[in-house]
């Protein structure tokens, strides 16, 4: 019998209840009827280890420290005509429970094998299950909001690109990395018909039961906050553009103190970078950037404890208690990527992050929120 974990050890190798390393990178956690379900990418060894050779792994826990291996929630497909064919890229899976349909709905960033390792696919995959652990059935992939204009652009900017504009935009050779010549009002117009690009992503269930998909769009330059339909399996067709040209990746959302708080990363591939905190009174905005939420030494601040965010997990039964979840990627051997979970603390009305070598949920104990004014 494996010994019980009593503390979170950010950055160390985490094992499940059988002593096996946990494979749940770029993860998210669903709480359902007394159990936490942690979904994440199952990565493999070697430089190609970010390709989906297995699928989305899921683990179950009641205490957030001891995780039972609940198996592969969504398996890749051996069939070469499948959009989730073995060897494709599946990143940042997130799952919500839909109380109307009684279904569990998984979204993830999908790069079909046909799109290669280029990340040009920039699609969203959707899968559903009757039970939290799955098996999830792949429904479809899409680029969100095809044919729909963002709600927060001027009427004059709701126009498909003209032929000369298309030529000009193609010449800019936008990949996914920040460039100073990023055209802030072109890319969503280019993608009106095909649907908007969607790479790093998260899902968020709001207090009114509406669900949102937040994704890095427009060649990573702009975030979109997009409402899902009542089944949570498609975009509802209403979305806003957030921070055009600021290149936020790795979005993770929480609601606290009547505001929505967004943790995100800068845009530097797998390398860690300086994290960002933003907030808004409504998911539709207006959004404000607050800067870097990490406190600590120069290096800790600069590279956000050597990690990029993936999710913020509300701890059940403890008011204002949130676990910040991040990944320390290991691109040369992705299977060895590490998990960096830290308690969200609050100072001067802002959620902030400080390094802990080891910690437990006791930090949230009495009052709930860790308020160190
Ligand atoms: C950074 C993202 O956070 C990851 O999910 C992954 O998409 C890499 N970029 C790919 O370079």
mmCIF file of C-alpha atoms and ligand atoms in Angstrom:
data_model
loop_
_atom_site.group_PDB
_atom_site.id
_atom_site.type_symbol
_atom_site.label_atom_id
_atom_site.label_comp_id
_atom_site.label_asym_id
_atom_site.label_seq_id
_atom_site.Cartn_x
_atom_site.Cartn_y
_atom_site.Cartn_z
ATOM 1 C CA UNK A 1 0.000 0.000 0.000
ATOM 2 C CA UNK A 2 1.344 3.384 -0.982
ATOM 3 C CA UNK A 3 1.803 5.883 1.793
ATOM 4 C CA UNK A 4 -0.710 8.673 2.026
ATOM 5 C CA UNK A 5 0.308 12.115 0.849
ATOM 6 C CA UNK A 6 -0.272 14.788 3.468
ATOM 7 C CA UNK A 7 1.202 17.798 1.658
ATOM 8 C CA UNK A 8 1.378 19.387 -1.766
ATOM 9 C CA UNK A 9 4.982 19.387 -3.001
ATOM 10 C CA UNK A 10 5.065 21.808 -5.955
ATOM 11 C CA UNK A 11 7.564 20.891 -8.653
ATOM 12 C CA UNK A 12 8.291 17.382 -7.346
ATOM 13 C CA UNK A 13 7.186 14.164 -9.028
ATOM 14 C CA UNK A 14 3.641 13.450 -7.849
ATOM 15 C CA UNK A 15 2.439 9.899 -7.521
ATOM 16 C CA UNK A 16 -1.020 8.342 -7.477
ATOM 17 C CA UNK A 17 -2.321 5.925 -4.845
ATOM 18 C CA UNK A 18 -0.370 3.101 -6.531
ATOM 19 C CA UNK A 19 2.885 5.038 -6.404
ATOM 20 C CA UNK A 20 2.839 5.715 -10.173
ATOM 21 C CA UNK A 21 3.655 9.197 -11.525
ATOM 22 C CA UNK A 22 0.522 11.190 -12.304
ATOM 23 C CA UNK A 23 -0.074 11.969 -16.003
ATOM 24 C CA UNK A 24 -2.439 14.933 -16.060
ATOM 25 C CA UNK A 25 -0.633 17.864 -17.659
ATOM 26 C CA UNK A 26 -2.366 21.055 -18.744
ATOM 27 C CA UNK A 27 -5.093 19.846 -16.460
ATOM 28 C CA UNK A 28 -8.313 20.964 -14.907
ATOM 29 C CA UNK A 29 -10.403 19.701 -12.019
ATOM 30 C CA UNK A 30 -14.144 19.017 -11.868
ATOM 31 C CA UNK A 31 -15.825 18.640 -8.489
ATOM 32 C CA UNK A 32 -18.847 16.367 -8.649
ATOM 33 C CA UNK A 33 -20.835 14.810 -5.792
ATOM 34 C CA UNK A 34 -18.056 14.657 -3.235
ATOM 35 C CA UNK A 35 -15.186 13.752 -5.558
ATOM 36 C CA UNK A 36 -12.607 15.818 -7.385
ATOM 37 C CA UNK A 37 -11.791 14.609 -10.912
ATOM 38 C CA UNK A 38 -8.462 15.776 -12.310
ATOM 39 C CA UNK A 39 -8.267 15.593 -16.115
ATOM 40 C CA UNK A 40 -5.041 16.193 -17.989
ATOM 41 C CA UNK A 41 -2.845 15.314 -20.919
ATOM 42 C CA UNK A 42 -1.208 11.916 -20.818
ATOM 43 C CA UNK A 43 2.238 12.678 -22.185
ATOM 44 C CA UNK A 44 4.934 10.156 -23.052
ATOM 45 C CA UNK A 45 8.741 10.067 -22.898
ATOM 46 C CA UNK A 46 11.033 11.622 -25.495
ATOM 47 C CA UNK A 47 10.952 14.774 -27.604
ATOM 48 C CA UNK A 48 7.729 13.708 -29.352
ATOM 49 C CA UNK A 49 6.054 13.119 -26.013
ATOM 50 C CA UNK A 50 3.588 15.940 -26.445
ATOM 51 C CA UNK A 51 1.774 14.020 -29.157
ATOM 52 C CA UNK A 52 -1.367 12.308 -27.895
ATOM 53 C CA UNK A 53 -0.422 8.617 -27.953
ATOM 54 C CA UNK A 54 -2.908 7.657 -25.242
ATOM 55 C CA UNK A 55 -5.442 10.407 -24.606
ATOM 56 C CA UNK A 56 -6.815 12.349 -21.672
ATOM 57 C CA UNK A 57 -6.091 10.776 -18.295
ATOM 58 C CA UNK A 58 -8.355 11.207 -15.253
ATOM 59 C CA UNK A 59 -7.687 10.786 -11.536
ATOM 60 C CA UNK A 60 -10.105 10.923 -8.595
ATOM 61 C CA UNK A 61 -9.631 12.236 -5.078
ATOM 62 C CA UNK A 62 -11.613 13.360 -2.072
ATOM 63 C CA UNK A 63 -8.782 15.315 -0.419
ATOM 64 C CA UNK A 64 -6.874 16.747 -3.442
ATOM 65 C CA UNK A 65 -3.674 15.042 -2.257
ATOM 66 C CA UNK A 66 -4.283 11.338 -2.805
ATOM 67 C CA UNK A 67 -5.326 10.579 -6.399
ATOM 68 C CA UNK A 68 -6.702 7.269 -7.636
ATOM 69 C CA UNK A 69 -5.972 6.453 -11.271
ATOM 70 C CA UNK A 70 -9.424 6.419 -12.898
ATOM 71 C CA UNK A 71 -7.996 5.536 -16.298
ATOM 72 C CA UNK A 72 -8.167 7.125 -19.731
ATOM 73 C CA UNK A 73 -11.224 9.372 -19.945
ATOM 74 C CA UNK A 74 -10.846 10.036 -23.688
ATOM 75 C CA UNK A 75 -8.795 7.611 -25.776
ATOM 76 C CA UNK A 76 -7.096 8.533 -28.999
ATOM 77 C CA UNK A 77 -8.329 6.652 -32.019
ATOM 78 C CA UNK A 78 -6.309 4.159 -34.100
ATOM 79 C CA UNK A 79 -8.330 4.910 -37.239
ATOM 80 C CA UNK A 80 -6.418 7.184 -39.630
ATOM 81 C CA UNK A 81 -9.547 9.118 -40.625
ATOM 82 C CA UNK A 82 -10.276 10.089 -37.029
ATOM 83 C CA UNK A 83 -9.760 13.685 -35.959
ATOM 84 C CA UNK A 84 -8.291 12.400 -32.699
ATOM 85 C CA UNK A 85 -6.022 9.877 -34.352
ATOM 86 C CA UNK A 86 -3.143 8.601 -32.249
ATOM 87 C CA UNK A 87 -0.267 11.045 -32.731
ATOM 88 C CA UNK A 88 -2.430 14.166 -32.918
ATOM 89 C CA UNK A 89 -2.068 16.905 -30.297
ATOM 90 C CA UNK A 90 -4.549 17.186 -27.441
ATOM 91 C CA UNK A 91 -3.863 19.960 -24.962
ATOM 92 C CA UNK A 92 -5.431 21.529 -21.889
ATOM 93 C CA UNK A 93 -8.544 19.335 -21.522
ATOM 94 C CA UNK A 94 -11.262 20.767 -19.264
ATOM 95 C CA UNK A 95 -14.549 19.195 -18.192
ATOM 96 C CA UNK A 96 -17.860 20.673 -17.015
ATOM 97 C CA UNK A 97 -20.997 18.955 -15.807
ATOM 98 C CA UNK A 98 -24.164 20.085 -17.570
ATOM 99 C CA UNK A 99 -27.054 19.890 -15.094
ATOM 100 C CA UNK A 100 -29.688 20.120 -17.871
ATOM 101 C CA UNK A 101 -28.408 17.268 -20.015
ATOM 102 C CA UNK A 102 -26.788 15.328 -17.128
ATOM 103 C CA UNK A 103 -23.740 14.968 -19.342
ATOM 104 C CA UNK A 104 -20.087 15.605 -18.663
ATOM 105 C CA UNK A 105 -18.633 17.737 -21.445
ATOM 106 C CA UNK A 106 -14.917 17.875 -22.241
ATOM 107 C CA UNK A 107 -13.256 20.558 -24.381
ATOM 108 C CA UNK A 108 -9.632 20.548 -25.422
ATOM 109 C CA UNK A 109 -7.256 22.210 -27.851
ATOM 110 C CA UNK A 110 -6.924 19.872 -30.815
ATOM 111 C CA UNK A 111 -4.279 19.817 -33.504
ATOM 112 C CA UNK A 112 -5.402 17.070 -35.867
ATOM 113 C CA UNK A 113 -2.542 14.975 -37.189
ATOM 114 C CA UNK A 114 -3.236 16.356 -40.674
ATOM 115 C CA UNK A 115 -2.239 19.795 -39.384
ATOM 116 C CA UNK A 116 1.112 18.364 -38.262
ATOM 117 C CA UNK A 117 3.011 19.827 -35.336
ATOM 118 C CA UNK A 118 2.515 23.323 -36.702
ATOM 119 C CA UNK A 119 -0.361 24.286 -34.413
ATOM 120 C CA UNK A 120 -2.084 25.724 -37.492
ATOM 121 C CA UNK A 121 -5.189 23.643 -36.865
ATOM 122 C CA UNK A 122 -6.053 25.698 -33.770
ATOM 123 C CA UNK A 123 -9.263 23.722 -33.248
ATOM 124 C CA UNK A 124 -11.415 22.876 -30.250
ATOM 125 C CA UNK A 125 -12.362 19.257 -29.638
ATOM 126 C CA UNK A 126 -15.548 18.338 -27.764
ATOM 127 C CA UNK A 127 -16.366 14.993 -26.153
ATOM 128 C CA UNK A 128 -19.188 13.872 -23.844
ATOM 129 C CA UNK A 129 -19.746 11.195 -21.227
ATOM 130 C CA UNK A 130 -22.461 9.919 -18.911
ATOM 131 C CA UNK A 131 -20.060 9.563 -15.994
ATOM 132 C CA UNK A 132 -17.285 11.873 -14.790
ATOM 133 C CA UNK A 133 -14.528 9.358 -15.492
ATOM 134 C CA UNK A 134 -15.876 8.608 -18.957
ATOM 135 C CA UNK A 135 -15.525 6.971 -21.344
ATOM 136 C CA UNK A 136 -15.841 10.219 -23.322
ATOM 137 C CA UNK A 137 -17.215 9.963 -26.837
ATOM 138 C CA UNK A 138 -15.639 12.381 -29.318
ATOM 139 C CA UNK A 139 -18.436 14.549 -30.751
ATOM 140 C CA UNK A 140 -16.776 17.009 -33.087
ATOM 141 C CA UNK A 141 -14.045 19.548 -33.508
ATOM 142 C CA UNK A 142 -14.581 23.122 -34.561
ATOM 143 C CA UNK A 143 -13.143 26.548 -34.788
ATOM 144 C CA UNK A 144 -15.403 28.652 -32.567
ATOM 145 C CA UNK A 145 -17.872 31.251 -33.735
ATOM 146 C CA UNK A 146 -17.741 30.790 -37.507
ATOM 147 C CA UNK A 147 -19.808 33.503 -39.155
ATOM 148 C CA UNK A 148 -20.240 35.512 -35.948
ATOM 149 C CA UNK A 149 -18.745 38.925 -35.267
ATOM 150 C CA UNK A 150 -17.322 39.682 -31.823
ATOM 151 C CA UNK A 151 -19.687 41.789 -29.711
ATOM 152 C CA UNK A 152 -17.121 44.377 -28.697
ATOM 153 C CA UNK A 153 -15.939 45.682 -32.050
ATOM 154 C CA UNK A 154 -17.153 48.757 -33.888
ATOM 155 C CA UNK A 155 -19.597 48.323 -36.755
ATOM 156 C CA UNK A 156 -16.917 49.577 -39.136
ATOM 157 C CA UNK A 157 -14.655 46.691 -38.079
ATOM 158 C CA UNK A 158 -17.301 44.073 -38.877
ATOM 159 C CA UNK A 159 -16.146 43.568 -42.425
ATOM 160 C CA UNK A 160 -14.449 40.592 -44.028
ATOM 161 C CA UNK A 161 -10.927 41.361 -45.205
ATOM 162 C CA UNK A 162 -10.651 42.820 -48.654
ATOM 163 C CA UNK A 163 -8.405 41.019 -51.144
ATOM 164 C CA UNK A 164 -5.515 43.494 -50.681
ATOM 165 C CA UNK A 165 -5.851 43.210 -46.886
ATOM 166 C CA UNK A 166 -5.647 39.427 -47.146
ATOM 167 C CA UNK A 167 -2.464 39.643 -49.195
ATOM 168 C CA UNK A 168 -0.968 42.106 -46.756
ATOM 169 C CA UNK A 169 -1.885 39.936 -43.752
ATOM 170 C CA UNK A 170 -0.467 36.771 -45.318
ATOM 171 C CA UNK A 171 2.838 38.608 -45.857
ATOM 172 C CA UNK A 172 3.134 39.237 -42.109
ATOM 173 C CA UNK A 173 3.692 35.491 -41.589
ATOM 174 C CA UNK A 174 2.023 35.434 -38.201
ATOM 175 C CA UNK A 175 2.776 32.216 -36.372
ATOM 176 C CA UNK A 176 1.906 32.186 -32.715
ATOM 177 C CA UNK A 177 4.671 34.243 -31.168
ATOM 178 C CA UNK A 178 4.400 37.938 -30.333
ATOM 179 C CA UNK A 179 5.588 40.315 -33.035
ATOM 180 C CA UNK A 180 5.582 44.096 -32.818
ATOM 181 C CA UNK A 181 3.758 44.401 -36.121
ATOM 182 C CA UNK A 182 0.809 42.288 -34.974
ATOM 183 C CA UNK A 183 -2.251 43.775 -36.719
ATOM 184 C CA UNK A 184 -4.809 44.158 -33.959
ATOM 185 C CA UNK A 185 -7.922 44.361 -36.106
ATOM 186 C CA UNK A 186 -7.298 41.946 -38.935
ATOM 187 C CA UNK A 187 -7.072 38.343 -37.849
ATOM 188 C CA UNK A 188 -10.617 37.829 -36.500
ATOM 189 C CA UNK A 189 -11.886 39.313 -39.761
ATOM 190 C CA UNK A 190 -9.762 36.884 -41.786
ATOM 191 C CA UNK A 191 -11.234 33.982 -39.799
ATOM 192 C CA UNK A 192 -14.918 34.985 -39.886
ATOM 193 C CA UNK A 193 -15.907 32.224 -42.282
ATOM 194 C CA UNK A 194 -13.639 29.402 -41.061
ATOM 195 C CA UNK A 195 -14.246 30.162 -37.372
ATOM 196 C CA UNK A 196 -11.789 31.663 -34.944
ATOM 197 C CA UNK A 197 -8.451 30.051 -34.072
ATOM 198 C CA UNK A 198 -8.459 28.464 -30.603
ATOM 199 C CA UNK A 199 -5.287 27.209 -28.930
ATOM 200 C CA UNK A 200 -4.586 27.481 -25.163
ATOM 201 C CA UNK A 201 -7.984 27.323 -23.478
ATOM 202 C CA UNK A 202 -10.065 26.880 -20.391
ATOM 203 C CA UNK A 203 -13.747 26.438 -19.522
ATOM 204 C CA UNK A 204 -15.616 28.310 -16.822
ATOM 205 C CA UNK A 205 -19.033 27.631 -15.293
ATOM 206 C CA UNK A 206 -20.516 30.869 -14.031
ATOM 207 C CA UNK A 207 -22.777 31.229 -10.987
ATOM 208 C CA UNK A 208 -25.854 31.573 -13.224
ATOM 209 C CA UNK A 209 -25.227 28.191 -14.861
ATOM 210 C CA UNK A 210 -23.865 29.610 -18.106
ATOM 211 C CA UNK A 211 -20.626 28.144 -19.385
ATOM 212 C CA UNK A 212 -17.820 29.928 -21.181
ATOM 213 C CA UNK A 213 -14.901 28.901 -23.347
ATOM 214 C CA UNK A 214 -11.881 31.158 -23.109
ATOM 215 C CA UNK A 215 -9.182 30.648 -25.713
ATOM 216 C CA UNK A 216 -6.070 32.196 -27.191
ATOM 217 C CA UNK A 217 -7.182 33.249 -30.666
ATOM 218 C CA UNK A 218 -6.055 35.323 -33.633
ATOM 219 C CA UNK A 219 -2.579 33.717 -33.865
ATOM 220 C CA UNK A 220 -2.364 33.826 -30.052
ATOM 221 C CA UNK A 221 -2.522 37.635 -30.037
ATOM 222 C CA UNK A 222 -5.987 38.005 -28.528
ATOM 223 C CA UNK A 223 -8.103 36.117 -25.999
ATOM 224 C CA UNK A 224 -11.737 35.375 -26.745
ATOM 225 C CA UNK A 225 -14.379 34.914 -24.053
ATOM 226 C CA UNK A 226 -17.081 32.873 -25.737
ATOM 227 C CA UNK A 227 -20.454 31.741 -24.369
ATOM 228 C CA UNK A 228 -21.358 28.067 -24.832
ATOM 229 C CA UNK A 229 -24.840 26.915 -25.809
ATOM 230 C CA UNK A 230 -27.222 25.246 -23.336
ATOM 231 C CA UNK A 231 -25.694 21.803 -23.970
ATOM 232 C CA UNK A 232 -22.135 23.131 -23.514
ATOM 233 C CA UNK A 233 -21.128 21.302 -26.697
ATOM 234 C CA UNK A 234 -21.050 24.298 -29.095
ATOM 235 C CA UNK A 235 -20.434 28.022 -28.981
ATOM 236 C CA UNK A 236 -23.639 30.009 -28.532
ATOM 237 C CA UNK A 237 -22.300 32.545 -31.043
ATOM 238 C CA UNK A 238 -21.691 35.379 -28.588
ATOM 239 C CA UNK A 239 -18.104 36.349 -27.810
ATOM 240 C CA UNK A 240 -15.818 39.245 -27.005
ATOM 241 C CA UNK A 241 -12.179 39.945 -27.812
ATOM 242 C CA UNK A 242 -9.957 40.645 -24.819
ATOM 243 C CA UNK A 243 -6.545 42.347 -24.821
ATOM 244 C CA UNK A 244 -5.918 42.415 -28.594
ATOM 245 C CA UNK A 245 -2.206 42.176 -29.325
ATOM 246 C CA UNK A 246 -1.215 41.298 -25.748
ATOM 247 C CA UNK A 247 -0.557 37.584 -26.427
ATOM 248 C CA UNK A 248 -1.922 35.952 -23.287
ATOM 249 C CA UNK A 249 -1.631 32.156 -23.134
ATOM 250 C CA UNK A 250 -2.411 29.547 -20.478
ATOM 251 C CA UNK A 251 -5.666 31.119 -19.220
ATOM 252 C CA UNK A 252 -7.137 30.107 -15.855
ATOM 253 C CA UNK A 253 -10.193 31.791 -14.319
ATOM 254 C CA UNK A 254 -11.651 32.195 -10.861
ATOM 255 C CA UNK A 255 -14.493 34.225 -9.374
ATOM 256 C CA UNK A 256 -13.807 35.986 -6.093
ATOM 257 C CA UNK A 257 -15.128 39.072 -4.380
ATOM 258 C CA UNK A 258 -17.710 39.660 -7.143
ATOM 259 C CA UNK A 259 -15.039 39.829 -9.820
ATOM 260 C CA UNK A 260 -13.610 37.451 -12.374
ATOM 261 C CA UNK A 261 -9.861 36.920 -12.078
ATOM 262 C CA UNK A 262 -7.751 35.658 -14.907
ATOM 263 C CA UNK A 263 -4.302 34.161 -14.481
ATOM 264 C CA UNK A 264 -2.425 33.789 -17.745
ATOM 265 C CA UNK A 265 1.075 33.537 -19.115
ATOM 266 C CA UNK A 266 3.083 35.460 -21.615
ATOM 267 C CA UNK A 267 3.557 33.694 -24.949
ATOM 268 C CA UNK A 268 6.921 31.863 -25.030
ATOM 269 C CA UNK A 269 6.177 28.295 -26.118
ATOM 270 C CA UNK A 270 6.979 25.761 -23.399
ATOM 271 C CA UNK A 271 9.381 28.074 -21.586
ATOM 272 C CA UNK A 272 8.118 29.643 -18.380
ATOM 273 C CA UNK A 273 7.660 33.388 -18.356
ATOM 274 C CA UNK A 274 6.218 36.216 -16.320
ATOM 275 C CA UNK A 275 2.611 35.497 -15.365
ATOM 276 C CA UNK A 276 -0.221 37.987 -15.640
ATOM 277 C CA UNK A 277 -3.248 38.759 -13.512
ATOM 278 C CA UNK A 278 -6.294 40.479 -14.975
ATOM 279 C CA UNK A 279 -9.824 41.053 -13.717
ATOM 280 C CA UNK A 280 -13.280 42.167 -14.775
ATOM 281 C CA UNK A 281 -16.643 42.788 -13.101
ATOM 282 C CA UNK A 282 -18.276 40.574 -15.755
ATOM 283 C CA UNK A 283 -16.835 37.931 -18.038
ATOM 284 C CA UNK A 284 -17.826 40.221 -20.926
ATOM 285 C CA UNK A 285 -15.498 42.834 -19.459
ATOM 286 C CA UNK A 286 -14.223 45.431 -19.241
ATOM 287 C CA UNK A 287 -10.976 43.584 -18.462
ATOM 288 C CA UNK A 288 -8.060 45.253 -16.675
ATOM 289 C CA UNK A 289 -4.492 43.975 -16.391
ATOM 290 C CA UNK A 290 -2.909 44.114 -12.926
ATOM 291 C CA UNK A 291 0.550 42.802 -13.782
ATOM 292 C CA UNK A 292 2.370 39.836 -12.333
ATOM 293 C CA UNK A 293 0.600 38.038 -9.436
ATOM 294 C CA UNK A 294 3.777 36.241 -8.269
ATOM 295 C CA UNK A 295 5.673 37.478 -5.218
ATOM 296 C CA UNK A 296 9.110 36.190 -4.253
ATOM 297 C CA UNK A 297 12.685 36.462 -5.424
ATOM 298 C CA UNK A 298 13.592 38.034 -8.764
ATOM 299 C CA UNK A 299 13.790 34.690 -10.540
ATOM 300 C CA UNK A 300 10.560 33.413 -8.989
ATOM 301 C CA UNK A 301 8.764 36.548 -10.103
ATOM 302 C CA UNK A 302 10.282 36.557 -13.569
ATOM 303 C CA UNK A 303 9.422 32.964 -14.439
ATOM 304 C CA UNK A 304 6.383 32.425 -12.212
ATOM 305 C CA UNK A 305 7.986 29.628 -10.220
ATOM 306 C CA UNK A 306 9.114 28.086 -13.516
ATOM 307 C CA UNK A 307 5.577 27.319 -14.642
ATOM 308 C CA UNK A 308 2.570 28.368 -16.716
ATOM 309 C CA UNK A 309 -0.976 28.394 -15.307
ATOM 310 C CA UNK A 310 -3.607 25.837 -16.270
ATOM 311 C CA UNK A 311 -6.542 26.077 -13.802
ATOM 312 C CA UNK A 312 -7.812 27.544 -10.572
ATOM 313 C CA UNK A 313 -9.560 25.010 -8.388
ATOM 314 C CA UNK A 314 -12.133 26.209 -5.822
ATOM 315 C CA UNK A 315 -11.761 24.101 -2.666
ATOM 316 C CA UNK A 316 -15.184 22.814 -1.618
ATOM 317 C CA UNK A 317 -16.608 23.772 1.732
ATOM 318 C CA UNK A 318 -14.011 26.432 2.444
ATOM 319 C CA UNK A 319 -15.052 29.908 1.441
ATOM 320 C CA UNK A 320 -12.570 31.807 -0.654
ATOM 321 C CA UNK A 321 -10.130 28.909 -0.828
ATOM 322 C CA UNK A 322 -8.586 28.370 -4.262
ATOM 323 C CA UNK A 323 -5.722 26.227 -5.510
ATOM 324 C CA UNK A 324 -3.711 27.713 -8.365
ATOM 325 C CA UNK A 325 -2.604 24.927 -10.712
ATOM 326 C CA UNK A 326 0.283 25.360 -13.134
ATOM 327 C CA UNK A 327 2.599 23.246 -15.290
ATOM 328 C CA UNK A 328 6.352 23.163 -15.333
ATOM 329 C CA UNK A 329 6.720 21.835 -18.877
ATOM 330 C CA UNK A 330 9.554 19.559 -19.900
ATOM 331 C CA UNK A 331 9.532 19.746 -23.719
ATOM 332 C CA UNK A 332 12.520 17.386 -24.211
ATOM 333 C CA UNK A 333 10.777 14.711 -22.155
ATOM 334 C CA UNK A 334 7.169 15.825 -21.689
ATOM 335 C CA UNK A 335 6.276 12.894 -19.432
ATOM 336 C CA UNK A 336 8.461 14.540 -16.781
ATOM 337 C CA UNK A 337 6.560 17.835 -16.732
ATOM 338 C CA UNK A 338 5.789 18.814 -13.145
ATOM 339 C CA UNK A 339 2.769 20.194 -11.337
ATOM 340 C CA UNK A 340 3.028 23.459 -9.461
ATOM 341 C CA UNK A 341 -0.002 23.911 -7.214
ATOM 342 C CA UNK A 342 -0.033 26.833 -4.822
ATOM 343 C CA UNK A 343 -2.652 28.363 -2.499
ATOM 344 C CA UNK A 344 -4.119 31.596 -3.813
ATOM 345 C CA UNK A 345 -3.550 34.309 -1.232
ATOM 346 C CA UNK A 346 -5.202 37.713 -1.137
ATOM 347 C CA UNK A 347 -3.470 41.017 -0.546
ATOM 348 C CA UNK A 348 -4.890 44.474 -0.930
ATOM 349 C CA UNK A 349 -7.872 43.092 -2.768
ATOM 350 C CA UNK A 350 -5.852 41.053 -5.275
ATOM 351 C CA UNK A 351 -5.235 37.315 -5.562
ATOM 352 C CA UNK A 352 -1.499 36.673 -5.419
ATOM 353 C CA UNK A 353 0.874 33.708 -5.443
ATOM 354 C CA UNK A 354 3.851 32.866 -3.256
ATOM 355 C CA UNK A 355 6.100 29.847 -3.404
ATOM 356 C CA UNK A 356 5.674 27.045 -0.850
ATOM 357 C CA UNK A 357 8.007 24.018 -0.763
ATOM 358 C CA UNK A 358 5.274 22.039 0.972
ATOM 359 C CA UNK A 359 1.773 22.972 2.062
ATOM 360 C CA UNK A 360 -1.640 21.562 2.918
ATOM 361 C CA UNK A 361 -5.248 22.753 2.834
ATOM 362 C CA UNK A 362 -4.751 23.848 6.457
ATOM 363 C CA UNK A 363 -3.429 27.134 5.069
ATOM 364 C CA UNK A 364 -7.044 27.928 4.252
ATOM 365 C CA UNK A 365 -8.293 26.779 7.667
ATOM 366 C CA UNK A 366 -10.238 29.183 9.824
ATOM 367 C CA UNK A 367 -11.521 32.199 7.940
ATOM 368 C CA UNK A 368 -11.299 30.578 4.529
ATOM 369 C CA UNK A 369 -9.466 33.195 2.561
ATOM 370 C CA UNK A 370 -5.798 33.653 3.281
ATOM 371 C CA UNK A 371 -5.823 37.400 3.756
ATOM 372 C CA UNK A 372 -2.471 38.912 4.625
ATOM 373 C CA UNK A 373 -3.179 42.610 4.432
HETATM 374 C C1 LIG B 1 2.369 27.170 -24.419
HETATM 375 C C2 LIG B 1 1.128 26.562 -23.931
HETATM 376 O O1 LIG B 1 0.941 26.955 -22.624
HETATM 377 C C3 LIG B 1 1.116 25.060 -24.042
HETATM 378 O O2 LIG B 1 -0.135 24.568 -23.726
HETATM 379 C C4 LIG B 1 1.545 24.653 -25.411
HETATM 380 O O3 LIG B 1 0.529 24.991 -26.324
HETATM 381 C C5 LIG B 1 2.810 25.310 -25.810
HETATM 382 N N1 LIG B 1 2.676 26.735 -25.730
HETATM 383 C C6 LIG B 1 3.224 24.925 -27.201
HETATM 384 O O4 LIG B 1 4.356 25.605 -27.566
#
